[in-house]
mmCIF file of C-alpha atoms and ligand atoms in Angstrom:
data_model
loop_
_atom_site.group_PDB
_atom_site.id
_atom_site.type_symbol
_atom_site.label_atom_id
_atom_site.label_comp_id
_atom_site.label_asym_id
_atom_site.label_seq_id
_atom_site.Cartn_x
_atom_site.Cartn_y
_atom_site.Cartn_z
ATOM 1 C CA UNK A 1 45.457 -20.721 4.229
ATOM 2 C CA UNK A 2 45.348 -17.222 2.753
ATOM 3 C CA UNK A 3 45.465 -14.248 5.075
ATOM 4 C CA UNK A 4 41.976 -13.269 3.884
ATOM 5 C CA UNK A 5 40.645 -16.646 5.076
ATOM 6 C CA UNK A 6 42.526 -16.274 8.369
ATOM 7 C CA UNK A 7 41.075 -12.768 8.802
ATOM 8 C CA UNK A 8 37.564 -14.100 8.234
ATOM 9 C CA UNK A 9 38.158 -16.805 10.832
ATOM 10 C CA UNK A 10 39.361 -14.233 13.380
ATOM 11 C CA UNK A 11 36.332 -12.042 12.614
ATOM 12 C CA UNK A 12 33.984 -14.983 13.229
ATOM 13 C CA UNK A 13 35.903 -15.707 16.451
ATOM 14 C CA UNK A 14 35.214 -12.116 17.592
ATOM 15 C CA UNK A 15 31.488 -12.715 17.066
ATOM 16 C CA UNK A 16 31.702 -16.002 18.993
ATOM 17 C CA UNK A 17 33.568 -14.210 21.788
ATOM 18 C CA UNK A 18 30.751 -11.654 21.872
ATOM 19 C CA UNK A 19 28.153 -14.408 22.357
ATOM 20 C CA UNK A 20 30.159 -16.023 25.167
ATOM 21 C CA UNK A 21 30.707 -12.592 26.770
ATOM 22 C CA UNK A 22 26.997 -11.827 26.598
ATOM 23 C CA UNK A 23 25.963 -15.025 28.379
ATOM 24 C CA UNK A 24 28.750 -14.652 30.957
ATOM 25 C CA UNK A 25 27.874 -11.041 31.769
ATOM 26 C CA UNK A 26 24.237 -11.935 32.357
ATOM 27 C CA UNK A 27 25.417 -13.876 35.436
ATOM 28 C CA UNK A 28 28.550 -12.002 36.444
ATOM 29 C CA UNK A 29 29.256 -8.250 36.354
ATOM 30 C CA UNK A 30 32.607 -7.162 34.922
ATOM 31 C CA UNK A 31 34.455 -6.175 38.138
ATOM 32 C CA UNK A 32 35.206 -2.510 37.503
ATOM 33 C CA UNK A 33 33.516 0.743 38.496
ATOM 34 C CA UNK A 34 30.574 0.092 40.858
ATOM 35 C CA UNK A 35 31.119 -3.705 40.688
ATOM 36 C CA UNK A 36 34.818 -3.611 41.515
ATOM 37 C CA UNK A 37 35.865 -6.682 43.553
ATOM 38 C CA UNK A 38 39.049 -8.060 45.033
ATOM 39 C CA UNK A 39 40.634 -11.159 43.543
ATOM 40 C CA UNK A 40 41.280 -10.047 39.973
ATOM 41 C CA UNK A 41 44.862 -8.957 40.390
ATOM 42 C CA UNK A 42 46.402 -5.716 41.592
ATOM 43 C CA UNK A 43 44.407 -2.513 41.178
ATOM 44 C CA UNK A 44 45.494 -0.077 38.492
ATOM 45 C CA UNK A 45 44.520 3.575 39.093
ATOM 46 C CA UNK A 46 41.393 4.183 36.993
ATOM 47 C CA UNK A 47 42.849 6.887 34.722
ATOM 48 C CA UNK A 48 45.950 4.820 33.946
ATOM 49 C CA UNK A 49 43.729 1.764 33.417
ATOM 50 C CA UNK A 50 41.531 3.551 30.850
ATOM 51 C CA UNK A 51 44.552 4.775 28.885
ATOM 52 C CA UNK A 52 46.225 1.347 28.987
ATOM 53 C CA UNK A 53 43.000 -0.453 27.971
ATOM 54 C CA UNK A 54 42.207 1.827 25.049
ATOM 55 C CA UNK A 55 45.600 2.802 23.655
ATOM 56 C CA UNK A 56 45.876 -0.340 21.458
ATOM 57 C CA UNK A 57 42.748 0.895 19.655
ATOM 58 C CA UNK A 58 44.808 3.917 18.607
ATOM 59 C CA UNK A 59 48.414 2.700 18.264
ATOM 60 C CA UNK A 60 47.968 -0.931 17.187
ATOM 61 C CA UNK A 61 44.951 0.008 15.072
ATOM 62 C CA UNK A 62 46.847 2.727 13.180
ATOM 63 C CA UNK A 63 49.919 0.477 12.784
ATOM 64 C CA UNK A 64 47.794 -2.251 11.174
ATOM 65 C CA UNK A 65 45.811 0.284 9.169
ATOM 66 C CA UNK A 66 48.856 1.958 7.616
ATOM 67 C CA UNK A 67 50.346 -1.434 6.663
ATOM 68 C CA UNK A 68 47.334 -1.962 4.356
ATOM 69 C CA UNK A 69 47.507 -1.472 0.606
ATOM 70 C CA UNK A 70 44.622 1.043 0.486
ATOM 71 C CA UNK A 71 45.589 3.045 3.573
ATOM 72 C CA UNK A 72 46.014 6.300 1.690
ATOM 73 C CA UNK A 73 42.791 6.059 -0.363
ATOM 74 C CA UNK A 74 40.077 8.551 0.505
ATOM 75 C CA UNK A 75 37.263 6.241 1.680
ATOM 76 C CA UNK A 76 39.463 4.074 3.961
ATOM 77 C CA UNK A 77 40.945 7.303 5.347
ATOM 78 C CA UNK A 78 37.457 8.626 6.122
ATOM 79 C CA UNK A 79 36.560 5.363 7.914
ATOM 80 C CA UNK A 80 39.839 5.499 9.820
ATOM 81 C CA UNK A 81 38.943 9.069 10.836
ATOM 82 C CA UNK A 82 35.611 7.940 12.311
ATOM 83 C CA UNK A 83 37.169 5.109 14.298
ATOM 84 C CA UNK A 84 39.990 7.266 15.606
ATOM 85 C CA UNK A 85 37.669 10.144 16.485
ATOM 86 C CA UNK A 86 36.067 7.828 19.023
ATOM 87 C CA UNK A 87 39.236 6.249 20.359
ATOM 88 C CA UNK A 88 41.293 9.442 20.620
ATOM 89 C CA UNK A 89 38.492 10.813 22.802
ATOM 90 C CA UNK A 90 38.179 7.606 24.827
ATOM 91 C CA UNK A 91 41.948 7.195 25.348
ATOM 92 C CA UNK A 92 43.214 10.730 25.847
ATOM 93 C CA UNK A 93 40.226 12.864 26.906
ATOM 94 C CA UNK A 94 37.701 10.696 28.816
ATOM 95 C CA UNK A 95 40.234 9.395 31.420
ATOM 96 C CA UNK A 96 41.064 12.964 32.420
ATOM 97 C CA UNK A 97 37.400 13.960 32.769
ATOM 98 C CA UNK A 98 36.221 11.180 35.120
ATOM 99 C CA UNK A 99 36.494 11.640 38.872
ATOM 100 C CA UNK A 100 37.919 8.351 40.161
ATOM 101 C CA UNK A 101 38.616 9.473 43.771
ATOM 102 C CA UNK A 102 41.412 6.916 44.106
ATOM 103 C CA UNK A 103 39.412 3.992 42.659
ATOM 104 C CA UNK A 104 41.288 1.301 40.776
ATOM 105 C CA UNK A 105 40.552 -1.216 38.019
ATOM 106 C CA UNK A 106 41.753 -4.821 38.476
ATOM 107 C CA UNK A 107 44.666 -5.886 36.291
ATOM 108 C CA UNK A 108 42.620 -8.786 34.858
ATOM 109 C CA UNK A 109 40.050 -6.323 33.460
ATOM 110 C CA UNK A 110 42.807 -4.149 31.984
ATOM 111 C CA UNK A 111 44.527 -7.129 30.334
ATOM 112 C CA UNK A 112 41.314 -8.502 28.876
ATOM 113 C CA UNK A 113 40.416 -5.081 27.422
ATOM 114 C CA UNK A 114 43.904 -4.763 25.900
ATOM 115 C CA UNK A 115 43.575 -8.250 24.403
ATOM 116 C CA UNK A 116 40.186 -7.425 22.925
ATOM 117 C CA UNK A 117 41.351 -4.109 21.469
ATOM 118 C CA UNK A 118 44.326 -5.800 19.759
ATOM 119 C CA UNK A 119 42.003 -8.461 18.310
ATOM 120 C CA UNK A 120 39.529 -5.835 17.172
ATOM 121 C CA UNK A 121 42.312 -3.708 15.658
ATOM 122 C CA UNK A 122 43.320 -6.631 13.460
ATOM 123 C CA UNK A 123 39.701 -7.363 12.515
ATOM 124 C CA UNK A 124 38.662 -3.796 11.681
ATOM 125 C CA UNK A 125 41.838 -1.950 10.632
ATOM 126 C CA UNK A 126 43.007 -4.806 8.411
ATOM 127 C CA UNK A 127 39.576 -4.964 6.839
ATOM 128 C CA UNK A 128 39.322 -1.236 6.122
ATOM 129 C CA UNK A 129 42.770 -0.732 4.570
ATOM 130 C CA UNK A 130 43.443 -4.156 3.019
ATOM 131 C CA UNK A 131 40.601 -6.614 2.476
ATOM 132 C CA UNK A 132 37.620 -4.261 2.119
ATOM 133 C CA UNK A 133 36.747 -2.642 -1.194
ATOM 134 C CA UNK A 134 36.134 1.074 -0.668
ATOM 135 C CA UNK A 135 36.540 3.158 -3.844
ATOM 136 C CA UNK A 136 36.166 6.959 -3.527
ATOM 137 C CA UNK A 137 32.517 6.578 -4.631
ATOM 138 C CA UNK A 138 31.879 4.858 -1.257
ATOM 139 C CA UNK A 139 31.999 8.342 0.296
ATOM 140 C CA UNK A 140 28.703 9.260 -1.383
ATOM 141 C CA UNK A 141 27.078 5.834 -0.914
ATOM 142 C CA UNK A 142 23.960 5.926 1.295
ATOM 143 C CA UNK A 143 25.424 3.180 3.522
ATOM 144 C CA UNK A 144 28.520 5.235 4.281
ATOM 145 C CA UNK A 145 26.571 8.463 4.763
ATOM 146 C CA UNK A 146 23.810 6.906 6.855
ATOM 147 C CA UNK A 147 26.317 4.966 8.954
ATOM 148 C CA UNK A 148 28.447 8.065 9.504
ATOM 149 C CA UNK A 149 25.396 10.055 10.653
ATOM 150 C CA UNK A 150 24.447 7.331 13.171
ATOM 151 C CA UNK A 151 28.064 7.172 14.288
ATOM 152 C CA UNK A 152 28.149 10.954 14.820
ATOM 153 C CA UNK A 153 24.870 10.950 16.756
ATOM 154 C CA UNK A 154 26.141 8.121 18.937
ATOM 155 C CA UNK A 155 29.507 9.790 19.463
ATOM 156 C CA UNK A 156 28.080 13.096 20.691
ATOM 157 C CA UNK A 157 25.278 11.378 22.627
ATOM 158 C CA UNK A 158 27.811 9.160 24.406
ATOM 159 C CA UNK A 159 29.937 12.146 25.424
ATOM 160 C CA UNK A 160 26.866 14.086 26.581
ATOM 161 C CA UNK A 161 25.641 11.143 28.683
ATOM 162 C CA UNK A 162 29.095 10.542 30.203
ATOM 163 C CA UNK A 163 29.303 14.284 30.952
ATOM 164 C CA UNK A 164 26.071 14.108 32.971
ATOM 165 C CA UNK A 165 27.553 11.299 35.092
ATOM 166 C CA UNK A 166 30.859 13.116 35.547
ATOM 167 C CA UNK A 167 29.014 16.257 36.742
ATOM 168 C CA UNK A 168 27.231 14.243 39.425
ATOM 169 C CA UNK A 169 30.541 14.210 41.291
ATOM 170 C CA UNK A 170 31.442 17.855 40.692
ATOM 171 C CA UNK A 171 30.392 18.827 44.219
ATOM 172 C CA UNK A 172 33.152 16.685 45.694
ATOM 173 C CA UNK A 173 30.869 13.716 46.501
ATOM 174 C CA UNK A 174 33.808 11.364 46.700
ATOM 175 C CA UNK A 175 33.059 8.336 44.553
ATOM 176 C CA UNK A 176 29.391 8.021 45.512
ATOM 177 C CA UNK A 177 26.474 7.492 43.127
ATOM 178 C CA UNK A 178 23.494 9.770 42.498
ATOM 179 C CA UNK A 179 20.480 9.553 40.189
ATOM 180 C CA UNK A 180 21.340 11.107 36.803
ATOM 181 C CA UNK A 181 18.642 13.320 35.302
ATOM 182 C CA UNK A 182 17.918 15.250 32.117
ATOM 183 C CA UNK A 183 18.413 14.455 28.434
ATOM 184 C CA UNK A 184 18.061 10.771 27.591
ATOM 185 C CA UNK A 185 18.248 9.923 31.311
ATOM 186 C CA UNK A 186 14.562 10.878 31.384
ATOM 187 C CA UNK A 187 13.921 7.640 29.485
ATOM 188 C CA UNK A 188 16.779 5.247 30.196
ATOM 189 C CA UNK A 189 19.379 4.510 32.877
ATOM 190 C CA UNK A 190 22.345 4.118 30.508
ATOM 191 C CA UNK A 191 22.260 6.510 27.539
ATOM 192 C CA UNK A 192 26.073 6.399 27.406
ATOM 193 C CA UNK A 193 25.878 2.693 26.574
ATOM 194 C CA UNK A 194 22.897 3.135 24.215
ATOM 195 C CA UNK A 195 24.809 5.831 22.296
ATOM 196 C CA UNK A 196 28.004 3.758 22.245
ATOM 197 C CA UNK A 197 25.994 0.920 20.688
ATOM 198 C CA UNK A 198 24.509 3.389 18.169
ATOM 199 C CA UNK A 199 28.032 4.500 17.223
ATOM 200 C CA UNK A 200 29.247 0.998 16.442
ATOM 201 C CA UNK A 201 26.017 0.104 14.662
ATOM 202 C CA UNK A 202 26.751 3.167 12.512
ATOM 203 C CA UNK A 203 30.279 1.868 11.998
ATOM 204 C CA UNK A 204 28.939 -1.537 10.892
ATOM 205 C CA UNK A 205 26.674 0.206 8.370
ATOM 206 C CA UNK A 206 29.364 2.654 7.163
ATOM 207 C CA UNK A 207 31.809 -0.223 6.586
ATOM 208 C CA UNK A 208 29.024 -2.620 5.427
ATOM 209 C CA UNK A 209 31.189 -5.493 6.587
ATOM 210 C CA UNK A 210 31.363 -8.580 8.786
ATOM 211 C CA UNK A 211 34.308 -6.932 10.551
ATOM 212 C CA UNK A 212 32.265 -3.844 11.483
ATOM 213 C CA UNK A 213 29.314 -6.039 12.463
ATOM 214 C CA UNK A 214 31.560 -8.157 14.696
ATOM 215 C CA UNK A 215 32.530 -5.064 16.684
ATOM 216 C CA UNK A 216 28.939 -3.811 16.880
ATOM 217 C CA UNK A 217 27.830 -7.260 18.132
ATOM 218 C CA UNK A 218 30.653 -7.430 20.687
ATOM 219 C CA UNK A 219 29.849 -3.932 21.968
ATOM 220 C CA UNK A 220 26.195 -4.859 22.458
ATOM 221 C CA UNK A 221 27.196 -8.159 24.096
ATOM 222 C CA UNK A 222 29.303 -6.210 26.563
ATOM 223 C CA UNK A 223 26.989 -3.286 27.254
ATOM 224 C CA UNK A 224 23.453 -4.739 27.240
ATOM 225 C CA UNK A 225 24.090 -6.904 30.350
ATOM 226 C CA UNK A 226 25.985 -4.040 32.038
ATOM 227 C CA UNK A 227 23.101 -1.658 31.379
ATOM 228 C CA UNK A 228 20.665 -4.177 32.907
ATOM 229 C CA UNK A 229 22.966 -4.463 35.950
ATOM 230 C CA UNK A 230 23.210 -0.655 36.319
ATOM 231 C CA UNK A 231 19.432 -0.402 36.071
ATOM 232 C CA UNK A 232 18.982 -3.000 38.844
ATOM 233 C CA UNK A 233 21.645 -1.181 40.911
ATOM 234 C CA UNK A 234 19.766 2.147 40.650
ATOM 235 C CA UNK A 235 16.420 0.555 41.503
ATOM 236 C CA UNK A 236 17.858 -1.218 44.520
ATOM 237 C CA UNK A 237 19.812 1.799 45.797
ATOM 238 C CA UNK A 238 17.249 4.566 45.215
ATOM 239 C CA UNK A 239 13.687 3.652 46.333
ATOM 240 C CA UNK A 240 12.325 6.724 44.493
ATOM 241 C CA UNK A 241 14.126 5.890 41.230
ATOM 242 C CA UNK A 242 11.814 6.996 38.370
ATOM 243 C CA UNK A 243 9.647 3.880 37.768
ATOM 244 C CA UNK A 244 8.998 4.700 34.114
ATOM 245 C CA UNK A 245 12.718 4.774 33.279
ATOM 246 C CA UNK A 246 13.959 1.764 31.266
ATOM 247 C CA UNK A 247 17.517 0.383 31.197
ATOM 248 C CA UNK A 248 18.658 0.936 27.625
ATOM 249 C CA UNK A 249 15.903 1.383 25.041
ATOM 250 C CA UNK A 250 13.238 4.042 25.770
ATOM 251 C CA UNK A 251 9.802 2.494 26.547
ATOM 252 C CA UNK A 252 11.059 -1.030 25.681
ATOM 253 C CA UNK A 253 13.980 -2.479 27.692
HETATM 254 P P1 NDP B 301 29.663 3.932 33.781
HETATM 255 O O1 NDP B 301 28.388 4.534 33.341
HETATM 256 O O2 NDP B 301 29.614 2.764 34.703
HETATM 257 O O3 NDP B 301 30.599 5.045 34.478
HETATM 258 C C1 NDP B 301 31.064 6.161 33.783
HETATM 259 C C2 NDP B 301 31.715 7.137 34.780
HETATM 260 O O4 NDP B 301 30.711 7.834 35.528
HETATM 261 C C3 NDP B 301 32.576 6.451 35.836
HETATM 262 O O5 NDP B 301 33.585 7.359 36.219
HETATM 263 C C4 NDP B 301 31.605 6.205 36.993
HETATM 264 O O6 NDP B 301 32.251 6.096 38.248
HETATM 265 C C5 NDP B 301 30.758 7.456 36.921
HETATM 266 N N1 NDP B 301 29.352 7.222 37.284
HETATM 267 C C6 NDP B 301 28.535 6.316 36.713
HETATM 268 N N2 NDP B 301 27.291 6.399 37.243
HETATM 269 C C7 NDP B 301 27.340 7.361 38.175
HETATM 270 C C8 NDP B 301 26.373 7.901 39.077
HETATM 271 N N3 NDP B 301 25.117 7.477 39.080
HETATM 272 N N4 NDP B 301 26.756 8.884 39.938
HETATM 273 C C9 NDP B 301 28.037 9.345 39.912
HETATM 274 N N5 NDP B 301 28.995 8.881 39.069
HETATM 275 C C10 NDP B 301 28.657 7.908 38.204
HETATM 276 O O7 NDP B 301 30.459 3.569 32.436
HETATM 277 P P2 NDP B 301 31.729 2.629 32.208
HETATM 278 O O8 NDP B 301 32.791 3.037 33.162
HETATM 279 O O9 NDP B 301 31.298 1.202 32.109
HETATM 280 O O10 NDP B 301 32.108 3.087 30.715
HETATM 281 C C11 NDP B 301 32.649 4.371 30.466
HETATM 282 C C12 NDP B 301 32.544 4.667 28.970
HETATM 283 O O11 NDP B 301 33.209 3.644 28.208
HETATM 284 C C13 NDP B 301 31.105 4.713 28.464
HETATM 285 O O12 NDP B 301 30.987 5.788 27.554
HETATM 286 C C14 NDP B 301 30.921 3.397 27.760
HETATM 287 O O13 NDP B 301 29.999 3.525 26.694
HETATM 288 C C15 NDP B 301 32.329 3.065 27.259
HETATM 289 N N6 NDP B 301 32.530 1.614 27.204
HETATM 290 C C16 NDP B 301 32.538 0.992 25.978
HETATM 291 C C17 NDP B 301 32.647 -0.372 25.890
HETATM 292 C C18 NDP B 301 32.588 -1.081 24.561
HETATM 293 O O14 NDP B 301 32.465 -2.308 24.539
HETATM 294 N N7 NDP B 301 32.682 -0.407 23.421
HETATM 295 C C19 NDP B 301 32.836 -1.204 27.088
HETATM 296 C C20 NDP B 301 32.798 -0.448 28.326
HETATM 297 C C21 NDP B 301 32.658 0.914 28.358
HETATM 298 P P3 NDP B 301 32.734 4.645 38.825
HETATM 299 O O15 NDP B 301 33.821 4.177 37.893
HETATM 300 O O16 NDP B 301 33.224 5.007 40.198
HETATM 301 O O17 NDP B 301 31.546 3.727 38.825
#
């Protein structure tokens, strides 16, 4: 089997994993954050957990990327820049902004996120710098430009939405939950997830690839059920929760 055929098989496996994850998460919330439960291994302090979970998306990703034949070409470099913009923020900035108040993340969640990020690094980094075909002209192609714009909107929207949540605990309310307001929270309960999904949809368009689509599908598979769970959580916990607010897509879902 050629490596290209193997890579395609792994990419299809990522999509299959997304479908299984989606169905599973409709019945069972991933046990971190507000759904944290005992029984999934020792607890890792939340900041350490976030860094450990996401660092393969920087280190392993870049290692695989720079082993590729086209790693130093302009269009692959631009795509690498987009991906790393997100993951440098998620790995080295976001964990120091949240207010965990001593909360932990179970080891099983950390290990499964590490495993996924290694898989996804092979699927996406190997595609961008080795198997994909991105001449310099790709940088002015409407698919790259449109995808990069969506990615940028999602990136800044995700940070803005996470910032709103982080500020809800700025008064020292130790680890409790409040109703977020303002911005996209006027319309939906989870704009951080909606914007994250927009980012990776933009990535799928900018790379115009099965690899990029696999990650966009997996992200949606992970975050759509979690957004529905968060929405139910808010409605159950806050009797005056704005009734017109949807979970993830304004006016729709
Ligand atoms: P959450 O929205 O569950 O939580 C984000 C942070 O805000 C946590 O520190 C949480 O605390 C706190 N928080 C959430 N809601 C409230 C509230 N109502 N009042 C006070 N504090 C609140 O997001 P996740 O932790 O699931 O995800 C964090 C980021 O990672 C998001 O940007 C998400 O898009 C991204 N992500 C991406 C995934 C992907 O597949 N690409 C998968 C998972 C996450 P606590 O932890 O105590 O609940």
